[in-house]
Tab-separated table of C-alpha atoms in Angstrom:
chain	number	residue	atom	x	y	z
D	198	MET	CA	227.802	25.402	121.169
D	199	SER	CA	227.348	28.054	118.677
D	200	ILE	CA	230.950	27.726	117.603
D	201	ALA	CA	230.831	24.027	117.046
D	202	LEU	CA	227.481	24.676	114.954
D	203	GLN	CA	229.511	27.181	112.926
D	204	ARG	CA	232.358	24.620	112.372
D	205	THR	CA	229.786	22.094	111.235
D	206	LYS	CA	228.058	24.508	108.878
D	207	SER	CA	231.584	25.480	107.437
D	208	ARG	CA	232.502	21.954	106.647
D	209	ALA	CA	229.201	21.305	105.023
D	210	LEU	CA	229.734	24.325	102.801
D	211	LYS	CA	233.245	23.197	102.063
D	212	THR	CA	231.974	19.862	100.940
D	213	ILE	CA	229.152	21.198	98.728
D	214	GLY	CA	231.852	23.782	97.237
D	215	MET	CA	234.378	20.891	96.459
D	216	LEU	CA	231.521	18.776	94.693
D	217	TYR	CA	230.309	21.482	92.357
D	218	CYS	CA	233.089	23.949	92.133
D	219	GLY	CA	236.597	24.759	92.945
D	220	ARG	CA	237.750	27.773	94.945
D	221	LYS	CA	240.558	29.903	93.712
D	222	GLN	CA	242.037	33.277	94.556
D	223	LEU	CA	242.890	35.388	91.426
D	224	PHE	CA	244.090	39.092	91.807
D	225	GLY	CA	242.500	39.350	95.221
D	226	LEU	CA	239.073	38.029	94.134
D	227	HIS	CA	237.871	34.758	95.758
D	228	LEU	CA	236.379	32.793	92.532
D	229	LEU	CA	234.568	29.722	92.428
D	230	PHE	CA	235.179	27.566	89.443
D	231	PHE	CA	232.389	25.374	88.642
D	232	ARG	CA	232.353	21.993	87.019
D	233	PRO	CA	231.330	22.354	83.321
D	234	PHE	CA	228.468	19.707	83.596
D	235	PHE	CA	226.128	21.248	80.975
D	236	THR	CA	228.887	21.648	78.311
D	237	TYR	CA	229.807	18.006	78.828
D	238	TYR	CA	226.024	17.099	78.609
D	239	VAL	CA	225.184	18.990	75.576
D	240	THR	CA	228.427	17.918	73.701
D	241	SER	CA	227.754	14.128	74.394
D	242	VAL	CA	223.979	14.538	73.225
D	243	GLN	CA	225.170	16.082	69.986
D	244	ILE	CA	227.716	13.503	69.304
D	245	LEU	CA	225.387	10.669	70.078
D	246	VAL	CA	222.728	12.184	68.059
D	247	CYS	CA	225.094	12.829	64.962
D	248	LEU	CA	226.440	9.207	65.046
D	249	ALA	CA	222.823	7.863	65.278
D	250	SER	CA	221.565	9.932	62.292
D	251	ILE	CA	224.471	8.609	60.209
D	252	PHE	CA	223.766	4.980	61.501
D	253	PHE	CA	220.165	5.101	60.656
D	254	HIS	CA	220.234	7.151	57.622
D	255	GLY	CA	223.613	6.668	56.108
D	256	PHE	CA	225.716	9.318	54.094
D	257	GLY	CA	224.229	11.441	51.453
D	258	PRO	CA	226.304	12.501	48.202
D	259	ILE	CA	229.335	14.310	49.234
D	260	GLY	CA	230.150	17.688	47.662
D	261	ILE	CA	229.118	21.313	47.395
D	262	ASP	CA	226.818	21.187	44.340
D	263	HIS	CA	224.086	18.919	42.903
D	264	ARG	CA	224.303	15.339	41.745
D	265	GLU	CA	222.234	14.037	38.836
D	266	ARG	CA	220.729	10.687	38.744
D	267	THR	CA	219.013	9.226	35.598
D	268	ALA	CA	217.062	5.909	35.122
D	269	SER	CA	214.223	4.435	33.299
D	270	VAL	CA	211.244	3.913	35.666
D	271	LEU	CA	207.934	2.561	35.268
D	272	HIS	CA	205.167	5.254	34.472
D	273	THR	CA	201.432	5.057	35.363
D	274	SER	CA	200.979	4.638	31.494
D	275	VAL	CA	202.645	1.077	31.956
D	276	VAL	CA	205.776	2.183	29.985
D	277	LEU	CA	209.162	3.019	30.758
D	278	ARG	CA	210.247	6.621	30.985
D	279	GLN	CA	213.478	8.480	31.394
D	280	VAL	CA	213.650	10.393	34.675
D	281	SER	CA	216.450	12.742	36.065
D	282	ILE	CA	216.794	13.832	39.673
D	283	TYR	CA	219.187	16.254	41.137
D	284	GLU	CA	220.177	15.671	44.590
D	285	LEU	CA	221.824	18.288	46.872
D	286	GLU	CA	225.272	17.256	48.012
D	287	ASN	CA	226.363	17.469	51.690
D	288	ILE	CA	230.030	18.945	52.241
D	289	TRP	CA	229.730	18.063	55.956
D	290	LEU	CA	229.833	14.269	55.690
D	291	GLY	CA	226.187	13.519	56.816
D	292	PRO	CA	222.867	12.334	55.856
D	293	LYS	CA	220.671	13.854	52.895
D	294	PHE	CA	218.910	16.947	53.713
D	295	SER	CA	215.471	15.610	53.504
D	296	ASP	CA	216.668	12.946	56.208
D	297	LEU	CA	217.692	16.069	58.273
D	298	VAL	CA	214.324	17.648	57.815
D	299	HIS	CA	212.700	14.237	59.050
D	300	LEU	CA	214.917	14.374	62.015
D	301	GLY	CA	214.137	17.743	63.366
D	302	ALA	CA	215.951	20.480	61.346
D	303	LYS	CA	214.567	24.048	61.811
D	304	TYR	CA	212.259	24.377	58.969
D	305	ALA	CA	209.582	26.902	59.088
D	306	PRO	CA	206.629	25.093	56.904
D	307	CYS	CA	206.811	22.224	59.476
D	308	MET	CA	206.459	24.730	62.596
D	309	ARG	CA	203.469	26.807	61.446
D	310	ARG	CA	201.030	27.115	58.465
D	311	ASP	CA	202.658	28.672	55.512
D	312	HIS	CA	199.934	30.445	53.480
D	313	GLN	CA	201.953	30.272	50.213
D	314	ILE	CA	202.550	26.656	50.412
D	315	TYR	CA	198.894	25.708	51.332
D	316	ALA	CA	197.798	28.245	48.742
D	317	GLU	CA	199.531	25.904	46.321
D	318	ILE	CA	198.204	22.751	47.832
D	319	GLU	CA	194.639	24.077	47.673
D	320	LYS	CA	195.363	24.914	43.938
D	321	GLU	CA	196.419	21.178	43.326
D	322	ARG	CA	193.401	19.898	45.198
D	323	LYS	CA	190.980	22.063	43.205
D	324	ALA	CA	192.691	20.696	40.024
D	325	GLU	CA	192.321	17.223	41.236
D	326	SER	CA	188.511	17.596	41.569
D	327	GLN	CA	188.330	17.981	37.809
D	328	THR	CA	190.088	14.681	37.206
D	329	GLY	CA	188.472	11.269	36.270
D	330	CYS	CA	189.811	7.731	35.967
D	331	CYS	CA	191.891	6.908	32.767
D	332	ILE	CA	191.113	3.298	31.915
D	333	PHE	CA	193.360	1.661	29.073
D	334	ASN	CA	191.411	0.111	26.347
D	335	ASP	CA	193.314	-2.998	26.553
D	336	GLY	CA	192.520	-3.462	30.355
D	337	ILE	CA	195.972	-3.404	31.429
D	338	GLY	CA	195.159	-0.943	34.218
D	339	CYS	CA	194.040	2.623	35.242
D	340	PHE	CA	194.968	5.806	36.954
D	341	GLN	CA	193.616	9.081	38.093
D	342	ALA	CA	194.356	11.839	35.632
D	343	SER	CA	192.929	15.028	33.879
D	344	GLU	CA	191.823	15.135	30.314
D	345	ASN	CA	195.336	16.423	29.161
D	346	GLU	CA	197.063	13.655	31.084
D	347	CYS	CA	194.923	10.738	29.814
D	348	PRO	CA	196.282	9.272	26.355
D	349	SER	CA	193.042	9.376	24.415
D	350	PHE	CA	194.217	7.302	21.519
D	351	ILE	CA	194.739	4.147	23.888
D	352	ALA	CA	192.648	4.942	27.015
D	353	THR	CA	189.185	6.250	28.006
D	354	LEU	CA	188.571	8.848	30.732
D	355	VAL	CA	185.665	8.006	32.883
D	356	LYS	CA	184.736	11.646	34.141
D	357	TRP	CA	181.463	12.866	35.499
D	358	SER	CA	180.192	16.534	34.745
D	359	LYS	CA	177.173	18.580	34.967
D	360	LYS	CA	176.307	17.275	31.332
D	361	THR	CA	177.068	13.556	32.083
D	362	LYS	CA	176.376	12.937	35.704
D	363	GLY	CA	177.397	10.152	37.699
D	364	PRO	CA	175.320	7.945	40.370
D	365	LEU	CA	173.283	9.973	42.645
D	366	GLY	CA	173.878	13.043	40.314
D	367	ARG	CA	177.498	13.538	41.075
D	368	THR	CA	179.393	15.841	38.921
D	369	SER	CA	182.931	15.199	40.238
D	370	GLY	CA	184.814	12.162	39.589
D	371	ALA	CA	185.089	9.303	38.877
D	372	VAL	CA	187.702	7.761	41.179
D	373	CYS	CA	189.813	4.835	40.181
D	374	GLY	CA	189.033	1.893	42.547
D	375	GLN	CA	186.875	4.038	44.992
D	376	ASP	CA	183.055	4.964	45.275
D	377	PRO	CA	181.018	5.833	48.142
D	378	ASN	CA	178.453	3.385	47.254
D	379	TYR	CA	180.654	0.613	47.601
D	380	CYS	CA	182.546	1.681	50.749
D	381	ASP	CA	181.686	0.256	54.175
D	382	GLU	CA	184.175	2.282	56.220
D	383	PRO	CA	183.791	5.260	56.294
D	384	LEU	CA	180.024	4.737	55.365
D	385	SER	CA	178.578	7.434	53.128
D	386	ALA	CA	175.390	8.118	54.950
D	387	PRO	CA	173.514	11.125	56.482
D	388	PRO	CA	174.742	13.129	58.349
D	389	SER	CA	178.200	12.026	57.308
D	390	ALA	CA	177.500	11.601	53.575
D	391	TRP	CA	180.487	11.882	51.100
D	392	PRO	CA	180.365	15.257	49.449
D	393	ASP	CA	180.064	15.841	45.705
D	394	ASP	CA	183.694	17.167	45.444
D	395	ILE	CA	186.142	14.009	45.311
D	396	SER	CA	189.069	16.214	46.604
D	397	GLU	CA	186.991	16.117	50.066
D	398	TRP	CA	186.485	12.098	49.932
D	399	PRO	CA	188.021	10.246	52.838
D	400	MET	CA	190.237	7.122	52.264
D	401	CYS	CA	188.118	4.015	52.014
D	402	ARG	CA	189.363	1.615	54.801
D	403	ARG	CA	186.989	-1.288	53.891
D	404	ARG	CA	185.198	-1.909	50.588
D	405	SER	CA	181.815	-3.199	50.363
D	406	HIS	CA	180.885	-6.826	49.784
D	407	HIS	CA	178.117	-6.070	47.303
D	408	ILE	CA	178.646	-7.155	43.763
D	409	VAL	CA	179.897	-4.111	41.619
D	410	PRO	CA	178.140	-3.689	38.257
D	411	GLU	CA	180.072	-4.424	35.026
D	412	ASN	CA	179.365	-0.822	33.807
D	413	GLU	CA	181.410	0.671	36.798
D	414	ARG	CA	184.639	0.261	34.895
D	415	HIS	CA	186.656	2.405	37.172
D	416	LEU	CA	185.998	-0.046	39.937
D	417	HIS	CA	187.079	-3.143	38.031
D	418	CYS	CA	190.603	-1.745	36.730
D	419	GLU	CA	193.947	-2.534	38.284
D	420	ILE	CA	195.134	0.688	39.625
D	421	THR	CA	198.909	1.689	38.421
D	422	GLY	CA	199.301	4.754	40.267
D	423	HIS	CA	198.890	6.039	43.760
D	424	PRO	CA	199.657	9.348	45.525
D	425	CYS	CA	203.446	9.957	45.990
D	426	CYS	CA	204.571	12.889	48.151
D	427	ILE	CA	207.799	14.524	46.729
D	428	LEU	CA	210.191	17.329	47.701
D	429	LEU	CA	210.083	19.467	50.879
D	430	HIS	CA	207.124	21.550	50.291
D	431	GLY	CA	204.312	18.986	50.306
D	432	GLN	CA	203.731	18.354	46.644
D	433	CYS	CA	201.940	15.097	45.450
D	434	ARG	CA	201.290	13.347	42.384
D	435	ILE	CA	199.763	10.090	41.314
D	436	THR	CA	202.589	7.738	40.073
D	437	THR	CA	204.029	4.401	40.442
D	438	ARG	CA	205.889	2.879	43.277
D	439	GLU	CA	208.852	2.499	41.216
D	440	TYR	CA	208.855	6.466	40.254
D	441	CYS	CA	208.202	7.163	43.902
D	442	ASP	CA	211.198	4.941	45.139
D	443	PHE	CA	213.553	6.641	42.608
D	444	VAL	CA	212.727	10.133	43.564
D	445	GLN	CA	212.666	9.078	47.225
D	446	GLY	CA	209.231	10.032	48.056
D	447	PHE	CA	206.601	8.597	50.325
D	448	TYR	CA	204.147	6.317	48.516
D	449	HIS	CA	200.513	5.718	49.820
D	450	ALA	CA	199.417	2.327	48.272
D	451	ASN	CA	196.131	2.614	50.296
D	452	ALA	CA	195.188	5.965	48.981
D	453	THR	CA	193.708	6.974	45.653
D	454	LEU	CA	193.673	10.565	45.662
D	455	CYS	CA	196.444	13.222	46.711
D	456	SER	CA	193.825	15.147	48.704
D	457	GLN	CA	193.776	11.901	51.031
D	458	VAL	CA	197.262	12.295	52.291
D	459	SER	CA	199.040	14.997	54.062
D	460	CYS	CA	202.361	15.265	52.139
D	461	LEU	CA	203.801	17.982	54.330
D	462	SER	CA	203.242	15.819	57.411
D	463	GLU	CA	205.183	13.014	55.674
D	464	VAL	CA	208.112	15.247	54.774
D	465	CYS	CA	208.273	16.788	58.343
D	466	GLY	CA	208.133	13.583	60.157
D	467	MET	CA	208.525	13.740	64.204
D	468	LEU	CA	205.108	13.990	66.029
D	469	PRO	CA	201.882	14.293	63.593
D	470	PHE	CA	200.176	17.478	63.210
D	471	LEU	CA	197.490	18.082	65.922
D	472	ARG	CA	195.186	19.162	63.124
D	473	ARG	CA	195.459	18.424	59.515
D	474	ASP	CA	197.068	21.121	57.323
D	475	HIS	CA	198.086	23.052	60.530
D	476	PRO	CA	201.847	22.260	61.112
D	477	ASP	CA	202.826	22.760	64.875
D	478	GLN	CA	206.267	21.477	65.327
D	479	ILE	CA	207.450	24.559	67.116
D	480	TYR	CA	209.793	22.441	69.118
D	481	ARG	CA	212.128	22.242	66.167
D	482	LEU	CA	213.540	25.432	67.509
D	483	PHE	CA	214.845	23.436	70.342
D	484	LEU	CA	215.601	20.178	68.755
D	485	SER	CA	217.555	21.734	65.802
D	486	LEU	CA	220.368	22.715	68.387
D	487	PHE	CA	221.126	19.137	68.797
D	488	LEU	CA	221.397	18.245	65.152
D	489	HIS	CA	224.342	18.552	62.877
D	490	ALA	CA	224.748	18.322	59.055
D	491	GLY	CA	227.499	15.704	59.468
D	492	LEU	CA	230.570	14.667	61.144
D	493	LEU	CA	232.782	17.816	60.103
D	494	HIS	CA	229.883	20.211	61.341
D	495	CYS	CA	229.787	18.321	64.733
D	496	PHE	CA	233.590	18.606	65.049
D	497	LEU	CA	233.499	22.159	64.670
D	498	THR	CA	230.904	22.478	67.391
D	499	PHE	CA	232.934	20.204	69.663
D	500	LEU	CA	236.056	22.532	69.148
D	501	VAL	CA	234.129	25.622	70.349
D	502	HIS	CA	232.480	23.740	73.204
D	503	TRP	CA	235.934	22.418	74.465
D	504	PHE	CA	238.055	25.602	73.964
D	505	TYR	CA	235.432	28.395	74.709
D	506	MET	CA	232.212	27.130	76.219
D	507	ARG	CA	233.976	24.720	78.927
D	508	ASP	CA	235.968	27.516	80.287
D	509	LEU	CA	233.242	30.068	80.380
D	510	GLU	CA	230.779	27.575	82.257
D	511	LYS	CA	233.612	27.194	84.744
D	512	LEU	CA	233.153	30.860	85.595
D	513	ILE	CA	229.276	31.379	85.280
D	514	GLY	CA	227.991	28.153	86.257
D	515	TRP	CA	225.956	25.573	84.685
D	516	SER	CA	222.588	27.259	85.104
D	517	ARG	CA	223.566	30.540	83.704
D	518	MET	CA	225.258	28.571	80.807
D	519	ALA	CA	221.902	26.685	80.199
D	520	VAL	CA	220.042	29.993	79.887
D	521	LEU	CA	222.576	31.567	77.561
D	522	TYR	CA	222.962	28.652	75.268
D	523	MET	CA	219.350	27.798	74.971
D	524	GLY	CA	218.030	31.448	74.899
D	525	SER	CA	220.461	32.655	72.236
D	526	GLY	CA	219.920	29.389	70.143
D	527	ILE	CA	216.178	29.620	70.078
D	528	GLY	CA	216.085	33.432	69.525
D	529	GLY	CA	218.605	33.082	66.534
D	530	ASN	CA	216.434	30.252	65.220
D	531	LEU	CA	213.050	32.276	65.693
D	532	VAL	CA	214.781	35.229	63.663
D	533	SER	CA	216.247	32.799	60.839
D	534	ALA	CA	212.698	30.864	60.456
D	535	ILE	CA	211.044	34.311	59.700
D	536	LEU	CA	213.712	35.690	57.275
D	537	MET	CA	214.637	32.425	55.670
D	538	PRO	CA	211.491	30.162	55.995
D	539	TYR	CA	212.148	27.705	53.326
D	540	GLN	CA	215.703	27.107	54.051
D	541	PRO	CA	216.293	24.066	56.431
D	542	GLU	CA	218.978	24.478	59.060
D	543	VAL	CA	220.599	22.470	61.773
D	544	GLY	CA	223.113	23.121	64.274
D	545	PRO	CA	223.688	25.401	67.436
D	546	SER	CA	224.606	28.317	65.448
D	547	GLY	CA	222.889	31.020	67.615
D	548	SER	CA	224.034	29.152	70.738
D	549	LEU	CA	227.544	29.518	69.871
D	550	PHE	CA	227.365	33.090	68.904
D	551	GLY	CA	225.445	33.639	72.307
D	552	ILE	CA	228.662	32.313	73.924
D	553	PHE	CA	230.917	34.622	72.104
D	554	SER	CA	228.701	37.526	73.145
D	555	PHE	CA	229.180	36.684	76.850
D	556	LEU	CA	232.996	36.875	76.226
D	557	PRO	CA	233.411	40.575	75.419
D	558	VAL	CA	231.212	41.349	78.347
D	559	ILE	CA	233.532	39.378	80.577
D	560	LEU	CA	236.486	40.995	79.046
D	561	VAL	CA	234.941	44.717	79.616
D	562	GLU	CA	234.364	43.659	83.081
D	563	PHE	CA	237.971	42.565	83.860
D	564	ARG	CA	239.822	44.754	81.658
D	565	ARG	CA	241.817	46.136	84.503
D	566	ILE	CA	243.189	42.730	85.570
D	567	ILE	CA	243.883	41.286	82.122
D	568	ALA	CA	247.327	41.689	80.912
D	569	LYS	CA	246.550	42.468	77.374
D	570	PRO	CA	242.775	42.953	77.031
D	571	TRP	CA	242.790	44.298	73.537
D	572	GLY	CA	244.680	41.606	72.125
D	573	ALA	CA	242.225	38.988	73.660
D	574	LEU	CA	239.318	40.979	72.038
D	575	ARG	CA	241.136	40.979	68.578
D	576	ASP	CA	241.614	37.276	68.826
D	577	LEU	CA	237.748	36.871	69.735
D	578	ILE	CA	236.814	38.956	66.837
D	579	LEU	CA	238.946	37.159	64.306
D	580	PHE	CA	237.405	33.828	65.454
D	581	THR	CA	233.962	35.179	65.180
D	582	LEU	CA	234.722	36.506	61.543
D	583	VAL	CA	235.961	32.961	60.735
D	584	LEU	CA	232.688	31.543	61.985
D	585	PHE	CA	230.733	34.086	59.911
D	586	LEU	CA	232.583	32.749	56.642
D	587	ILE	CA	231.786	29.202	57.739
D	588	GLY	CA	228.180	30.248	57.893
D	589	THR	CA	227.926	30.839	54.106
D	590	LEU	CA	228.150	27.215	53.530
D	591	PRO	CA	225.168	24.893	53.109
D	592	TRP	CA	223.049	24.105	56.115
D	593	ILE	CA	224.840	26.896	58.348
D	594	ASP	CA	222.920	29.918	59.212
D	595	ASN	CA	224.394	33.415	59.411
D	596	TRP	CA	220.966	34.971	60.327
D	597	ALA	CA	220.994	32.528	63.369
D	598	HIS	CA	224.638	33.810	63.967
D	599	ILE	CA	223.823	37.473	64.014
D	600	PHE	CA	220.707	37.151	66.082
D	601	GLY	CA	222.163	34.588	68.316
D	602	PHE	CA	224.817	36.956	69.088
D	603	ILE	CA	222.246	39.829	69.926
D	604	PHE	CA	220.069	37.709	72.165
D	605	GLY	CA	223.232	36.329	73.843
D	606	LEU	CA	224.441	40.059	74.518
D	607	LEU	CA	220.993	40.907	76.132
D	608	ILE	CA	221.160	37.646	78.348
D	609	SER	CA	224.838	38.518	79.194
D	610	LEU	CA	224.001	41.954	80.203
D	611	GLY	CA	221.159	40.441	82.232
D	612	THR	CA	223.413	38.310	84.299
D	613	CYS	CA	226.655	39.927	84.165
D	614	HIS	CA	226.719	43.524	85.189
D	615	THR	CA	229.256	43.783	87.936
D	616	TYR	CA	232.440	41.859	89.105
D	617	SER	CA	230.208	40.007	91.575
D	618	SER	CA	227.535	39.084	89.055
D	619	CYS	CA	229.725	38.176	86.118
D	620	VAL	CA	231.464	35.098	87.711
D	621	CYS	CA	230.702	33.213	90.669
D	622	ILE	CA	232.732	35.119	93.363
D	623	TYR	CA	232.611	33.587	96.889
D	624	GLY	CA	229.879	35.139	98.770
D	625	PRO	CA	226.119	35.961	98.352
D	626	SER	CA	226.297	39.195	96.782
D	627	HIS	CA	225.887	37.743	93.349
D	628	LEU	CA	222.631	36.322	94.216
D	629	ASN	CA	221.087	39.670	94.438
D	630	PRO	CA	220.255	40.932	90.949
D	631	THR	CA	220.483	44.814	90.193
D	632	ALA	CA	217.640	46.878	88.600
D	633	SER	CA	220.036	47.132	85.566
D	634	GLN	CA	220.287	43.317	85.221
D	635	VAL	CA	216.544	42.988	85.501
D	636	LYS	CA	215.887	45.379	82.877
D	637	TRP	CA	218.179	43.552	80.312
D	638	GLU	CA	216.532	40.195	81.391
D	639	VAL	CA	213.127	41.771	80.670
D	640	LEU	CA	214.267	43.027	77.360
D	641	GLY	CA	215.669	39.751	76.238
D	642	LEU	CA	212.551	37.842	77.309
D	643	PHE	CA	210.481	40.580	75.364
D	644	CYS	CA	212.499	40.242	72.233
D	645	ASN	CA	212.117	36.538	72.388
D	646	LEU	CA	208.421	36.622	72.824
D	647	LYS	CA	207.964	39.288	69.955
D	648	MET	CA	209.975	37.071	67.625
D	649	TYR	CA	207.835	34.308	68.282
D	650	THR	CA	204.340	36.100	67.919
D	651	THR	CA	205.921	37.573	64.602
D	652	PHE	CA	207.019	34.055	63.463
D	653	ILE	CA	203.429	32.462	64.064
D	654	ASN	CA	201.488	35.399	62.307
D	655	ILE	CA	203.798	36.566	59.642
D	656	ARG	CA	202.975	35.626	55.960
D	657	SER	CA	205.973	34.453	54.298
D	658	ILE	CA	208.139	37.006	52.924
D	659	LYS	CA	209.627	35.176	49.860
D	660	ARG	CA	207.619	33.862	46.870
D	661	TRP	CA	207.073	30.321	47.333
D	662	SER	CA	207.701	29.805	43.443
D	663	GLU	CA	211.106	30.933	43.784
D	664	ASN	CA	211.851	28.261	46.087
D	665	THR	CA	210.202	25.410	44.126
D	666	SER	CA	212.791	23.628	42.108
D	667	TYR	CA	211.113	21.108	40.023
D	668	ASN	CA	209.457	20.570	36.695
D	669	LEU	CA	206.720	17.914	36.454
D	670	GLN	CA	206.438	18.260	32.515
D	671	ASN	CA	210.041	17.467	31.832
D	672	ASN	CA	210.214	14.853	34.877
D	673	GLU	CA	213.087	16.709	36.509
D	674	LEU	CA	213.215	16.883	40.269
D	675	LEU	CA	215.369	18.590	42.775
D	676	VAL	CA	215.305	16.943	46.239
């Protein structure tokens, strides 16, 4: 009876083995070669995402420099003005960079609150609280402006102050097309009365049906400018729809003030922030691994997956490959987001170098049974150097390369310390981790957690002004 049961168990194990891996004897070692399910899955998803991003967003300007576009667009003063915009070109044959950020690129200001960016936003809101409604004398329209922006020879600025107070003794305003006395939703009444500072006013969703007096000129004029979100740092300006469309911004026709919109949330896209002005899209560390800057970028990733990752997964199995790929990719992205917070990046840069970190470990473990181990190591080093050179191109991140390799090495040492733990050798010995393996695994986990807490709490190490490439006075934009 026991012999029959043993034969039945053997047949079941053999069936499972043929389903998930093939058995092969190499240099006296009975190895199980797994099917590379994870490689096929990741590669398929990345190709589909790349094609979908191009299908929905199209191709951006192709090249390695900037491309200038110039046109005459309608200004808030209802005259045509010459505007120039400089667009970053994409060498990888893919969408515009702003579209990639919208799709989930690794971009630190979308993942945690950046103190320098929000200090600049607060400065703009404070300046907006000192603006008024600039009304053209001929009645063609009005727009929100400061004293310097309102042309005094053809327009009148309706502005309240401590000397000339507005309704209910207000000293901030007026706002074109909006007043708390003529708004039913949200209603300005205790305990939710609108504050005196107009930069804290909500957006009026439903105006009152009460008759507005003729002396309230700022409520009778036609508004020629609304908030437009531009660039990647959450800047906003009051402008026309034509101008906003030309610079490829986000136009808010229902808002009257820039303080009423969250421009950084518009730039980031994805899921809205849980709290206003508190970015929390930390999942970009994961999503950016499946994005590519274009067709060429995706093709390079496919080559590495097919010639390196696929063969490695046949040795170590899909579960260890998943831990290696995701762990090194997320770890590399974390460090990159700390060191390069304002540089958007896409692609599995850290994951690919995490794969390369596993190969030297296997090479050292099997050096006695490999015919030319040093030649194999030389080829691996040369290929890695080539990828570092590619990392100098736009949207490819060498910091993610370096630290992806380091995190991958820690994961490799935690899962590959002996012959039996390095690859799937037939038998149960590889299932019991050694003390050394546990040490490396704990160290890798600690480094990942340390990088995460550093990323969340660190203040940006670069000056925000060094990363802002636009001049509003000259109407020149770089997006």
